[in-house]
Amino acid sequence: MINRYVCVLARVVLIFMLATNFAFYPPKAKASSLVLEPLSLESILRELVGSNPEILEAIRLYESRRYEIDSVKSDYKPTVGTKMSVGQEVTDGVASNNKRENLTVSTAGIYAKQNLYRGGGTDNYVDETKAMVMSTSYNALDVANSVFLQTSENYLNMIKERELLKLANDNVYTQAQILDQIKQKTESGFGRQSDLLNSQSRLALARANLISQQQNLQQASVRLHKDIGRFVDPRQLILPEFKDSLGGDLDAVVDFAFENYPAIEVAKYNVLAKKYALKRTESLYLPTVDAELRADYANNTGGDQGDTKSYSAMLYLNYDFYDGGKRSADKKKNYSAILKEHERAYVERRNLNEAVRLAWNIKIAEEKKYKFLQEHVELNKQTLEAFKEEYQLGRRTLLELLDMENEYQRANKALVESKFATLVSHYRVLHITGILLYLYETDLQRKVGLNDKAYSLDMLKKYGDLDNNRDNDNVVDEFDQCDNSIFNSVTGKYGCEDVEQINVGYSKPDTVIPYIKPKEAVTLGDELILDEESLGDAESLGEPESTLEAEPIDELDAVGGPEERVNEVSLITPEEIVEEISKSYTIPFVLNSSRLLPVSSSLIEEIADKLSGLEKYKLEIIGHTDSSGRASFNQKLSAKRAKSVYNKLVKLGIDSDKIVAYGKGESEPEFSNRTRAGRKKNRRIELRLHLLNQQE
């Protein structure tokens, strides 16, 4: 009896040693060190703005470029100076009556110079510098946006590797358990030596996989260290909560990215800077006019002993008739620079278009895969439990149980990888649409001057004779998602022709032909015709409960063709349109921002369609907020959000003279701000439509 207990104890110790031989986390010396502070992704991203060297470098570049504006503006101000001299002067000639004079000479002068006209050169130079400052501001956002994405991916990857390491540890322990039981059976004469060797080889592989997974987690830790500048314990990281607010329209998401991605703004302001540089070059063909006030004093100059004083107020006009072709060459150089930056904008838009669609495709595919992988894990778990029961009944061997255990481990690993691939794809979409910059309050926009102090510049849209609609469709290239459509072709509202896209997902087939045909099956043309009952239920096709249903087949009429469907058209009077439009709307915006989300597009487009049926009207767009935060901030935010709706309607073709937008902040709540539901309803956009002598 004692020997039996000793053997059992030895086996338990052996299993424990096999399973924990390669543990990743070293034991802690003190109990207090086991308490770890959670480290959220949000807190890390906020920290990066003040600590990441890539972001700080971009901010410093903005600051240095901003001071150039003060340097250029100095040309608007006068130059005041003085000039003094003293020394020995020898004069021999007419000035000294042919006598040799050796006198100590001293001079002093003071002057003030002011440029009166330079052909607009200074104005254009200031605007060129402002455009360059705006470019560096958005470049800082672009750099931060890329760093945020890289950090988010590395943060999520570290959590993923942590979960995979746990699976690898569990797998080693399970393999050791099964090996111990196979070893018992083999030693008692009921097992096969080949099964024992097979189990030992699988345990060795599980150990090797554990070491690989430990390395993967260490590599993930190193990558995150590069972003934040210090090592963190993997157990500190917490899975971020994510709420998808982008909607399901890919084209609308791309359009949103065109308006908000910082690299697009960088390209736009680079083009503008080169336009102002060209205008500055053109000013060189005009004269310059300067005024000067001057007072001079001279003693013993020109061989004459005594003092000489002079005073002057002069106007100077300078004009170059010929400069060897320098101005012409500079003008051509600057125009070529405009064309270069113009092409760069096309490159950025195409890169953006590709990146959004690639990230979106991964996001959609991973979301749909995840449902099936969840079912795969659950069915594997049920199968494993069934194998264990069948083993107890003698219907399964330990080796078969080991095979099923390995299958279950692979299913869990695939599920973890899919879960994090889905999360990463979400953050890539947030990055490429520019939302990631505004998802957390980082104060970055203020640091690069993109709050209320942003420069207002004439965008010179018609200057430079640039082609902004190369394929001559109904969408300008700035918002054209297919900027090289067939010339003069009919395109949709996003500039693309209607091309059938590949559907991602799985639908239940109408019929399923058996993999192995029954011997008594009746065949017709090498196909087996099955009754409805032979198809079984949805589980036989491996579908999750929430899977998409197959597309319905159109009902047939008496002739056998598809039933004709007619779109009903309702005639709506102008008064009915007023009643439909004049109300409050809940329009989604980015948190604490006036940026519209893609899901808002369809609602605003619907409003624009209704307005297009009217001729004389006035539309008021009024922004409202709840009472959370400062009243001054809420007032500005409500006005900015109303202006965003205004801009969207103008972009959709509504006459800007017929619309007015303003904000009322928290001053006119419709519901109580004491409840969460009331505050949500008070955050709204109100439309008031007034008809002006509307005639039929």
XYZ file of C-alpha atoms in Angstrom:
696
model
C 0.000 0.000 0.000
C 2.824 2.404 0.922
C 4.602 1.649 -2.364
C 1.426 2.462 -4.255
C 1.135 5.895 -2.597
C 4.809 6.575 -3.262
C 4.332 5.781 -6.975
C 1.303 8.075 -7.208
C 3.208 10.886 -5.471
C 6.179 10.399 -7.798
C 3.919 10.641 -10.862
C 2.347 13.873 -9.587
C 5.801 15.374 -9.022
C 6.904 14.234 -12.502
C 3.877 15.835 -14.181
C 4.439 19.072 -12.276
C 8.117 19.202 -13.293
C 7.328 18.452 -16.937
C 4.678 21.129 -17.114
C 6.566 23.905 -15.318
C 10.103 23.217 -16.500
C 9.994 26.151 -18.899
C 7.772 28.630 -17.080
C 8.034 32.152 -18.517
C 7.411 34.183 -15.377
C 10.071 33.817 -12.657
C 8.805 33.440 -9.076
C 8.571 36.686 -7.140
C 10.668 37.126 -4.029
C 8.176 39.328 -2.200
C 4.419 39.128 -1.974
C 4.078 42.889 -2.525
C 5.694 42.611 -5.966
C 2.793 40.470 -7.168
C 0.506 43.529 -7.114
C 0.746 45.051 -10.592
C -0.839 48.294 -11.698
C -2.914 47.865 -14.883
C -1.520 49.724 -17.883
C -4.190 50.618 -20.436
C -3.573 51.391 -24.095
C -5.240 54.780 -23.636
C -2.766 55.816 -20.925
C 0.183 54.704 -23.070
C -0.970 56.677 -26.128
C -1.460 59.796 -24.031
C 2.025 59.357 -22.608
C 3.582 59.017 -26.077
C 2.785 62.633 -27.011
C 5.272 63.868 -24.429
C 7.829 61.052 -24.522
C 8.111 59.394 -27.939
C 11.140 60.837 -29.798
C 9.537 60.505 -33.250
C 6.539 62.580 -32.177
C 8.702 65.093 -30.304
C 10.962 65.481 -33.344
C 7.936 66.324 -35.512
C 6.669 68.818 -32.901
C 10.094 70.521 -32.732
C 10.104 70.808 -36.533
C 6.734 72.559 -36.349
C 8.009 74.954 -33.681
C 11.106 75.890 -35.688
C 9.024 76.429 -38.840
C 6.542 78.599 -36.931
C 9.298 81.074 -35.997
C 10.060 81.520 -39.699
C 6.789 83.457 -40.009
C 8.084 86.132 -37.616
C 11.312 86.268 -39.601
C 9.468 86.816 -42.897
C 7.055 89.363 -41.401
C 10.036 91.537 -40.423
C 10.036 92.814 -44.032
C 6.862 94.749 -43.184
C 8.761 96.797 -40.583
C 11.443 99.474 -41.003
C 15.153 98.940 -40.578
C 16.798 101.444 -38.242
C 20.572 101.566 -37.818
C 23.710 103.587 -37.403
C 27.197 103.582 -38.877
C 30.349 105.115 -37.338
C 34.006 105.228 -38.308
C 37.300 106.770 -37.146
C 40.805 106.576 -38.570
C 43.714 108.254 -40.342
C 43.173 109.540 -43.898
C 45.896 110.815 -46.286
C 44.688 113.075 -49.131
C 46.885 114.329 -51.996
C 45.198 115.855 -55.048
C 42.508 118.218 -56.230
C 40.414 117.819 -53.095
C 43.325 119.137 -50.973
C 44.562 121.720 -53.551
C 47.382 119.399 -54.524
C 48.684 119.416 -50.995
C 49.333 116.320 -49.005
C 47.013 116.250 -45.995
C 47.234 113.690 -43.202
C 44.141 114.045 -41.002
C 42.316 112.064 -38.352
C 38.867 111.386 -39.824
C 35.642 110.462 -38.022
C 32.129 109.850 -39.399
C 28.757 108.955 -37.942
C 25.358 108.355 -39.498
C 21.886 107.197 -38.544
C 19.232 105.953 -40.951
C 15.729 104.455 -41.140
C 14.651 102.447 -44.202
C 11.139 101.227 -45.041
C 10.006 99.208 -48.034
C 6.858 100.691 -49.568
C 6.229 98.311 -52.459
C 7.629 94.946 -53.509
C 4.957 93.699 -55.924
C 3.250 91.589 -53.253
C 6.406 89.581 -52.687
C 6.337 89.911 -48.901
C 2.639 88.978 -48.687
C 3.193 85.863 -50.764
C 6.314 84.954 -48.796
C 4.349 85.163 -45.527
C 1.522 83.012 -46.929
C 4.028 80.525 -48.338
C 5.616 80.200 -44.895
C 2.205 79.808 -43.241
C 1.349 77.003 -45.667
C 4.648 75.316 -44.804
C 3.820 75.649 -41.090
C 0.411 74.034 -41.667
C 2.133 71.242 -43.580
C 4.502 70.572 -40.680
C 1.548 70.663 -38.250
C -0.268 67.930 -40.131
C 3.022 66.103 -40.604
C 3.317 65.949 -36.807
C -0.191 64.457 -36.684
C 0.766 61.990 -39.411
C 3.857 60.898 -37.496
C 1.863 60.578 -34.259
C -0.859 58.657 -36.091
C 1.680 56.105 -37.340
C 3.304 55.826 -33.899
C -0.129 55.347 -32.290
C -0.933 52.517 -34.708
C 2.442 50.829 -34.227
C 2.107 51.065 -30.445
C -1.478 49.781 -30.532
C -0.446 46.801 -32.656
C 2.520 46.004 -30.397
C 0.348 46.383 -27.286
C -2.289 43.991 -28.679
C 0.382 41.616 -29.960
C 1.895 41.357 -26.482
C -1.504 40.429 -25.000
C -1.984 37.885 -27.785
C 1.399 36.267 -27.158
C 0.606 36.203 -23.442
C -2.605 34.264 -24.115
C -0.847 31.932 -26.551
C 1.837 31.274 -23.927
C -0.855 30.197 -21.484
C -2.201 27.785 -24.106
C 1.321 26.436 -24.688
C 1.813 25.914 -20.935
C -1.533 24.121 -20.682
C -0.592 21.953 -23.644
C 2.690 20.833 -22.025
C 0.850 19.931 -18.841
C -1.812 17.953 -20.738
C 0.801 16.133 -22.829
C 2.637 15.195 -19.625
C -0.576 13.857 -18.070
C -1.359 11.664 -21.078
C 2.251 10.460 -21.336
C 2.145 9.380 -17.698
C -1.007 7.320 -18.261
C 0.365 5.732 -21.454
C 3.563 4.907 -19.564
C 1.534 3.187 -16.820
C -0.325 1.042 -19.350
C 2.868 0.150 -21.199
C 4.692 -0.828 -17.999
C 1.728 -2.979 -16.942
C 1.778 -4.768 -20.309
C -1.499 -3.342 -21.679
C -0.001 -0.621 -23.883
C 2.142 -0.557 -26.995
C 5.716 0.692 -27.024
C 5.014 2.679 -30.205
C 2.253 4.619 -28.419
C 4.673 5.471 -25.621
C 7.322 6.702 -28.061
C 4.722 8.696 -29.982
C 3.523 10.397 -26.802
C 7.100 11.181 -25.730
C 7.817 12.788 -29.102
C 4.680 14.930 -28.809
C 5.680 16.087 -25.340
C 9.113 17.033 -26.709
C 7.397 19.018 -29.482
C 5.107 20.717 -26.939
C 8.185 21.753 -24.919
C 9.833 23.154 -28.050
C 6.634 25.032 -28.930
C 6.536 26.436 -25.398
C 10.075 27.783 -25.780
C 9.136 29.322 -29.145
C 6.115 30.973 -27.563
C 8.247 32.318 -24.709
C 10.527 33.845 -27.328
C 7.516 35.334 -29.148
C 6.387 37.049 -25.950
C 9.900 38.355 -25.294
C 10.089 39.712 -28.857
C 6.714 41.412 -28.385
C 8.009 42.973 -25.168
C 11.060 44.361 -27.007
C 8.870 45.897 -29.731
C 6.649 47.637 -27.183
C 9.785 48.842 -25.368
C 10.838 50.653 -28.552
C 7.569 52.600 -28.531
C 7.340 53.582 -24.856
C 11.011 53.452 -23.799
C 10.681 50.953 -20.948
C 9.832 47.324 -20.319
C 6.435 46.393 -18.913
C 5.191 43.204 -17.311
C 2.863 41.382 -19.752
C 0.364 40.911 -16.944
C -0.107 44.692 -16.654
C -1.696 44.981 -20.089
C -5.480 44.911 -20.351
C -7.551 44.198 -23.437
C -8.970 47.526 -24.688
C -12.712 47.914 -24.994
C -13.640 48.716 -28.558
C -16.874 50.091 -29.983
C -17.229 50.096 -33.763
C -18.804 53.386 -34.899
C -17.704 53.370 -38.541
C -20.780 51.762 -40.056
C -20.766 49.262 -42.879
C -20.287 51.381 -46.030
C -16.700 51.022 -47.263
C -16.966 53.848 -49.813
C -18.222 56.221 -47.104
C -15.271 55.236 -44.899
C -12.816 55.977 -47.745
C -14.521 59.338 -48.324
C -14.239 60.092 -44.602
C -10.527 59.197 -44.725
C -9.976 61.551 -47.688
C -11.228 64.411 -45.504
C -9.472 63.503 -42.251
C -6.223 61.591 -42.883
C -3.316 63.923 -41.969
C -1.024 62.855 -44.843
C -3.638 64.166 -47.302
C -3.549 67.531 -45.523
C 0.261 67.546 -45.689
C 0.129 67.046 -49.464
C -2.550 69.751 -49.834
C -0.538 72.390 -47.963
C 2.670 71.434 -49.773
C 0.912 72.223 -53.064
C -0.340 75.513 -51.610
C 3.142 76.493 -50.396
C 4.562 75.961 -53.888
C 1.761 78.072 -55.388
C 2.654 80.979 -53.124
C 6.339 80.469 -53.985
C 5.433 80.840 -57.665
C 3.455 84.018 -56.938
C 6.444 85.358 -55.006
C 8.660 84.719 -58.043
C 6.230 86.629 -60.276
C 6.576 89.691 -58.024
C 10.250 89.933 -59.018
C 9.117 91.263 -62.429
C 7.802 94.393 -60.677
C 9.828 97.331 -59.277
C 10.530 97.927 -55.599
C 10.046 101.266 -53.853
C 11.862 102.134 -50.600
C 11.911 105.242 -48.394
C 14.938 106.336 -46.369
C 15.550 108.985 -43.730
C 19.218 109.676 -43.069
C 21.473 112.013 -41.045
C 25.291 112.019 -41.438
C 28.184 113.764 -39.672
C 31.772 113.888 -41.025
C 34.957 115.433 -39.606
C 38.172 116.060 -41.625
C 37.010 114.043 -44.630
C 38.320 114.567 -48.163
C 41.354 116.536 -46.977
C 39.192 119.372 -45.606
C 39.527 120.189 -41.969
C 36.271 120.792 -40.123
C 32.810 119.316 -39.680
C 30.240 118.456 -42.340
C 26.583 117.618 -41.576
C 23.977 116.327 -44.008
C 20.294 115.300 -43.777
C 18.202 113.494 -46.390
C 14.727 112.045 -46.993
C 14.786 109.908 -50.130
C 12.583 107.614 -52.205
C 14.372 104.872 -54.115
C 12.941 102.912 -57.045
C 14.754 99.797 -58.199
C 13.917 97.757 -61.287
C 15.957 95.119 -63.108
C 15.541 95.237 -66.893
C 17.686 92.180 -67.441
C 18.959 89.539 -65.014
C 20.379 86.906 -67.340
C 17.185 84.792 -67.271
C 17.262 84.132 -63.510
C 13.636 85.167 -62.835
C 12.330 83.114 -65.734
C 14.250 80.039 -64.592
C 13.024 80.460 -60.998
C 9.432 80.737 -62.216
C 9.688 77.531 -64.244
C 11.362 75.760 -61.334
C 8.584 76.734 -58.919
C 5.847 75.718 -61.355
C 7.498 72.306 -61.762
C 7.580 72.063 -57.960
C 3.798 72.667 -57.903
C 3.257 69.863 -60.412
C 5.482 67.557 -58.373
C 3.522 68.200 -55.150
C 0.266 67.885 -57.114
C 1.293 64.378 -58.198
C 2.352 63.611 -54.634
C -1.222 64.329 -53.552
C -2.440 61.701 -56.040
C 0.078 59.225 -54.623
C -1.135 59.874 -51.066
C -4.787 59.480 -52.054
C -4.129 56.211 -53.865
C -2.071 54.902 -50.940
C -4.867 55.917 -48.596
C -7.536 54.323 -50.781
C -5.564 51.072 -50.833
C -4.818 51.094 -47.100
C -8.449 51.710 -46.096
C -9.745 48.952 -48.340
C -7.103 46.427 -47.273
C -7.723 47.112 -43.581
C -11.479 47.031 -44.115
C -11.331 43.719 -45.989
C -9.328 42.135 -43.160
C -11.743 43.571 -40.585
C -14.844 42.183 -42.329
C -13.278 38.779 -43.051
C -11.942 38.321 -39.511
C -15.273 39.319 -37.976
C -17.086 36.712 -40.056
C -14.402 34.061 -39.505
C -14.525 34.543 -35.755
C -18.086 33.185 -35.468
C -17.096 29.946 -37.182
C -13.887 29.630 -35.174
C -15.865 30.045 -31.948
C -18.117 27.220 -33.034
C -15.062 25.193 -34.056
C -13.617 25.522 -30.532
C -16.913 24.664 -28.860
C -17.457 21.594 -31.046
C -13.874 20.470 -30.438
C -14.450 20.843 -26.709
C -17.614 18.727 -26.909
C -15.816 16.155 -29.055
C -12.966 15.982 -26.547
C -15.417 15.364 -23.702
C -17.103 12.663 -25.782
C -13.700 11.040 -26.456
C -13.011 10.977 -22.704
C -16.331 9.240 -22.029
C -15.697 6.775 -24.859
C -12.238 6.098 -23.454
C -13.823 5.185 -20.128
C -16.032 2.720 -22.046
C -13.031 1.257 -23.867
C -13.980 2.654 -27.294
C -11.034 5.062 -27.570
C -7.318 4.797 -26.916
C -5.194 7.346 -25.098
C -3.421 8.098 -28.369
C -6.749 8.978 -30.021
C -7.521 11.140 -27.017
C -4.136 12.817 -27.470
C -4.920 13.509 -31.145
C -8.200 15.131 -30.169
C -6.485 17.171 -27.438
C -4.002 18.505 -30.007
C -6.875 19.402 -32.338
C -8.561 21.291 -29.497
C -5.337 23.182 -28.751
C -4.977 24.172 -32.424
C -8.587 25.382 -32.477
C -8.010 27.560 -29.404
C -4.844 28.994 -30.919
C -6.642 29.837 -34.177
C -9.424 31.536 -32.197
C -6.959 33.686 -30.233
C -5.106 34.701 -33.391
C -8.376 35.591 -35.142
C -9.581 37.634 -32.169
C -6.454 39.776 -32.176
C -6.345 40.012 -35.968
C -9.849 41.493 -35.744
C -8.759 43.998 -33.088
C -5.665 45.021 -35.053
C -7.743 45.504 -38.217
C -10.097 47.791 -36.255
C -7.167 49.949 -35.136
C -5.779 50.045 -38.666
C -9.087 51.404 -39.929
C -9.090 53.960 -37.089
C -5.537 54.934 -38.051
C -6.136 55.298 -41.768
C -9.313 57.348 -41.239
C -7.571 59.673 -38.768
C -9.968 58.788 -35.931
C -7.202 57.251 -33.813
C -5.740 60.729 -33.254
C -9.000 61.945 -31.725
C -10.075 58.765 -29.942
C -8.168 59.799 -26.821
C -7.572 63.317 -25.484
C -3.832 63.750 -26.082
C -3.528 67.566 -26.431
C -1.486 66.999 -29.597
C -3.602 69.294 -31.804
C -2.976 72.220 -29.462
C 0.768 71.595 -29.439
C 0.962 71.893 -33.230
C -1.381 74.871 -33.547
C -4.380 73.069 -35.022
C -6.974 74.378 -32.588
C -8.447 77.876 -32.756
C -5.044 79.347 -33.736
C -4.794 77.538 -37.074
C -3.909 79.835 -39.988
C -6.631 80.782 -42.458
C -5.286 80.854 -46.022
C -6.671 81.369 -49.500
C -6.301 77.874 -51.009
C -5.727 79.304 -54.558
C -7.773 76.473 -56.061
C -7.788 78.000 -59.565
C -4.174 79.174 -59.497
C -1.559 77.195 -61.401
C -3.900 75.731 -64.035
C -3.901 72.236 -62.488
C -6.091 69.436 -63.834
C -8.283 68.253 -60.952
C -10.571 65.915 -62.897
C -8.392 63.850 -65.191
C -11.026 61.247 -66.058
C -13.691 63.930 -66.626
C -16.307 62.227 -64.466
C -18.734 63.824 -62.007
C -16.325 63.762 -59.020
C -13.228 65.966 -58.677
C -10.019 64.042 -58.071
C -9.693 65.361 -54.510
C -12.567 63.032 -53.533
C -12.461 60.591 -56.477
C -11.908 57.008 -55.298
C -11.290 55.921 -58.931
C -9.342 58.855 -60.395
C -8.546 56.999 -63.615
C -11.988 55.807 -64.703
C -12.651 55.362 -68.402
C -12.796 58.894 -69.817
C -16.286 60.444 -69.747
C -17.758 57.269 -68.219
C -20.800 57.313 -65.933
C -19.659 56.895 -62.333
C -21.286 56.847 -58.900
C -21.109 59.546 -56.246
C -17.622 58.387 -55.208
C -16.236 58.433 -58.760
C -16.205 54.677 -59.477
C -18.075 52.631 -62.032
C -20.477 49.989 -60.766
C -18.376 46.806 -60.654
C -19.536 43.677 -58.852
C -17.432 43.031 -55.761
C -16.475 39.701 -54.214
C -18.851 38.754 -51.407
C -17.150 37.768 -48.156
C -19.079 35.353 -45.973
C -20.833 32.006 -46.058
C -24.423 31.194 -46.956
C -26.092 27.831 -46.548
C -26.312 26.040 -49.922
C -29.702 24.950 -51.235
C -28.610 21.308 -51.615
C -25.667 19.237 -50.444
C -24.483 16.172 -52.360
C -23.146 13.434 -50.024
C -19.387 12.997 -49.868
C -19.864 9.195 -50.041
C -22.903 8.156 -52.041
C -25.142 5.445 -50.499
C -25.152 2.177 -52.376
C -28.913 2.363 -52.929
C -28.793 5.961 -54.150
C -30.662 6.811 -57.341
C -28.462 8.904 -59.625
C -29.390 11.087 -62.541
C -26.636 12.542 -64.709
C -23.982 11.667 -62.090
C -25.833 13.825 -59.488
C -27.624 12.467 -56.436
C -31.130 13.856 -55.965
C -31.867 14.137 -52.230
C -35.086 14.661 -50.364
C -35.290 17.637 -47.983
C -34.976 15.329 -44.976
C -31.621 13.981 -46.123
C -29.967 17.397 -45.826
C -30.090 17.403 -42.032
C -30.028 20.531 -39.878
C -27.703 23.535 -40.002
C -25.120 21.887 -37.740
C -24.380 19.290 -40.409
C -23.006 22.092 -42.572
C -20.835 23.494 -39.792
C -22.720 26.788 -39.548
C -22.843 28.897 -36.385
C -26.253 29.780 -35.050
C -25.933 33.401 -36.195
C -24.725 32.591 -39.700
C -26.085 34.468 -42.694
C -28.999 32.824 -44.460
C -28.799 32.040 -48.161
C -30.068 34.809 -50.411
C -33.815 34.292 -51.041
C -34.918 33.205 -54.509
C -37.337 35.603 -56.203
C -40.929 34.423 -56.178
C -42.199 33.200 -59.561
C -45.358 34.414 -61.225
C -47.766 32.248 -63.193
C -45.559 32.318 -66.286
C -42.537 31.150 -64.348
C -40.433 34.317 -64.565
C -39.340 36.496 -61.641
C -42.027 38.731 -60.236
C -41.667 42.328 -61.465
C -40.948 44.828 -58.702
C -42.020 48.481 -59.000
C -40.546 51.360 -56.984
C -43.349 53.481 -55.549
C -42.894 57.264 -55.932
C -44.667 59.637 -53.537
C -45.355 63.276 -54.417
C -44.423 65.449 -51.442
C -45.496 69.078 -51.152
C -43.024 71.756 -49.944
C -44.978 72.063 -46.685
C -44.536 68.328 -46.078
C -40.799 68.683 -46.707
C -40.660 71.461 -44.096
C -42.418 69.206 -41.601
C -40.074 66.286 -42.376
C -36.836 68.262 -42.134
C -37.603 70.675 -39.278
C -36.735 68.567 -36.245
C -33.811 67.463 -34.084
C -31.387 64.799 -35.286
C -28.889 62.571 -33.497
C -25.869 62.800 -35.805
C -22.766 60.813 -34.712
C -19.513 62.762 -34.260
C -16.043 61.782 -33.070
C -15.836 62.163 -29.268
C -15.350 65.843 -28.221
C -14.871 66.790 -31.879
C -16.793 68.275 -34.793
C -15.681 65.529 -37.164
C -18.592 63.639 -38.690
C -18.452 59.844 -38.649
C -19.122 57.872 -41.870
C -22.486 56.647 -40.551
C -23.718 60.272 -40.634
C -23.390 60.503 -44.425
C -26.603 58.676 -45.331
C -28.743 60.875 -43.039
C -27.268 64.137 -44.349
C -27.557 62.895 -47.950
C -31.254 62.177 -47.321
C -31.727 65.748 -46.067
C -29.882 67.118 -49.121
C -32.115 65.093 -51.461
C -35.222 66.605 -49.869
C -33.814 70.140 -50.067
C -33.024 69.706 -53.772
C -36.777 69.712 -54.459
C -37.158 73.258 -53.119
C -36.274 76.582 -54.732
C -36.643 79.399 -52.198
C -35.937 78.550 -48.600
C -33.714 79.277 -45.635
C -32.312 76.425 -43.508
C -31.059 77.003 -39.954
C -28.621 74.405 -38.584
C -28.406 74.695 -34.799
C -25.992 72.677 -32.666
C -26.829 71.699 -29.072
C -24.882 69.912 -26.322
C -25.581 68.620 -22.841
C -24.271 70.334 -19.708
C -21.183 68.121 -19.273
C -17.932 70.103 -19.164
C -17.406 73.870 -19.449
C -20.165 76.006 -20.952
C -17.661 77.910 -23.128
C -16.322 74.665 -24.594
C -19.857 73.373 -25.212
C -20.788 76.614 -26.995
C -17.803 76.327 -29.372
C -18.339 72.594 -29.902
C -22.023 73.036 -30.798
C -21.150 75.754 -33.328
C -18.393 73.643 -34.893
C -20.681 70.617 -35.198
C -23.380 72.715 -36.854
C -20.705 74.041 -39.238
C -19.646 70.450 -40.091
C -23.220 69.613 -41.152
C -23.275 72.901 -43.097
C -20.049 71.982 -44.954
C -21.341 68.485 -45.755
C -24.569 69.873 -47.241
C -22.606 72.394 -49.337
C -20.380 69.591 -50.586
C -23.523 67.702 -51.624
C -24.581 70.640 -53.816
C -26.791 72.719 -51.501
C -26.442 76.494 -52.057
C -24.427 77.940 -49.156
C -26.412 81.212 -49.346
C -29.521 79.305 -48.287
C -27.997 77.834 -45.126
C -26.906 79.351 -41.842
C -25.222 77.416 -39.019
C -24.689 78.360 -35.380
C -24.489 76.771 -31.952
C -26.409 77.266 -28.726
C -24.290 75.062 -26.492
C -26.137 73.793 -23.441
C -28.605 76.701 -23.249
C -31.692 74.959 -24.699
C -31.971 71.394 -23.353
C -35.043 69.402 -24.395
C -34.566 66.821 -21.644
C -33.099 66.713 -18.154
C -29.297 66.711 -18.004
C -29.434 64.800 -14.730
C -29.867 61.451 -16.468
C -27.594 59.743 -18.972
C -30.478 59.237 -21.409
C -31.428 62.916 -21.150
C -27.878 64.097 -21.808
C -27.648 61.816 -24.846
C -30.854 63.304 -26.312
C -29.656 66.858 -25.659
C -26.554 66.266 -27.816
C -28.325 66.986 -31.098
C -28.446 68.957 -34.342
C -31.672 70.925 -34.884
C -32.836 71.893 -38.398
C -35.344 74.697 -39.007
C -36.553 75.069 -42.606
C -38.348 78.263 -43.686
C -40.037 78.642 -47.092
C -39.562 82.017 -48.807
C -42.491 82.807 -51.147
C -42.462 79.217 -52.475
C -44.396 79.069 -55.739
C -45.546 76.113 -57.799
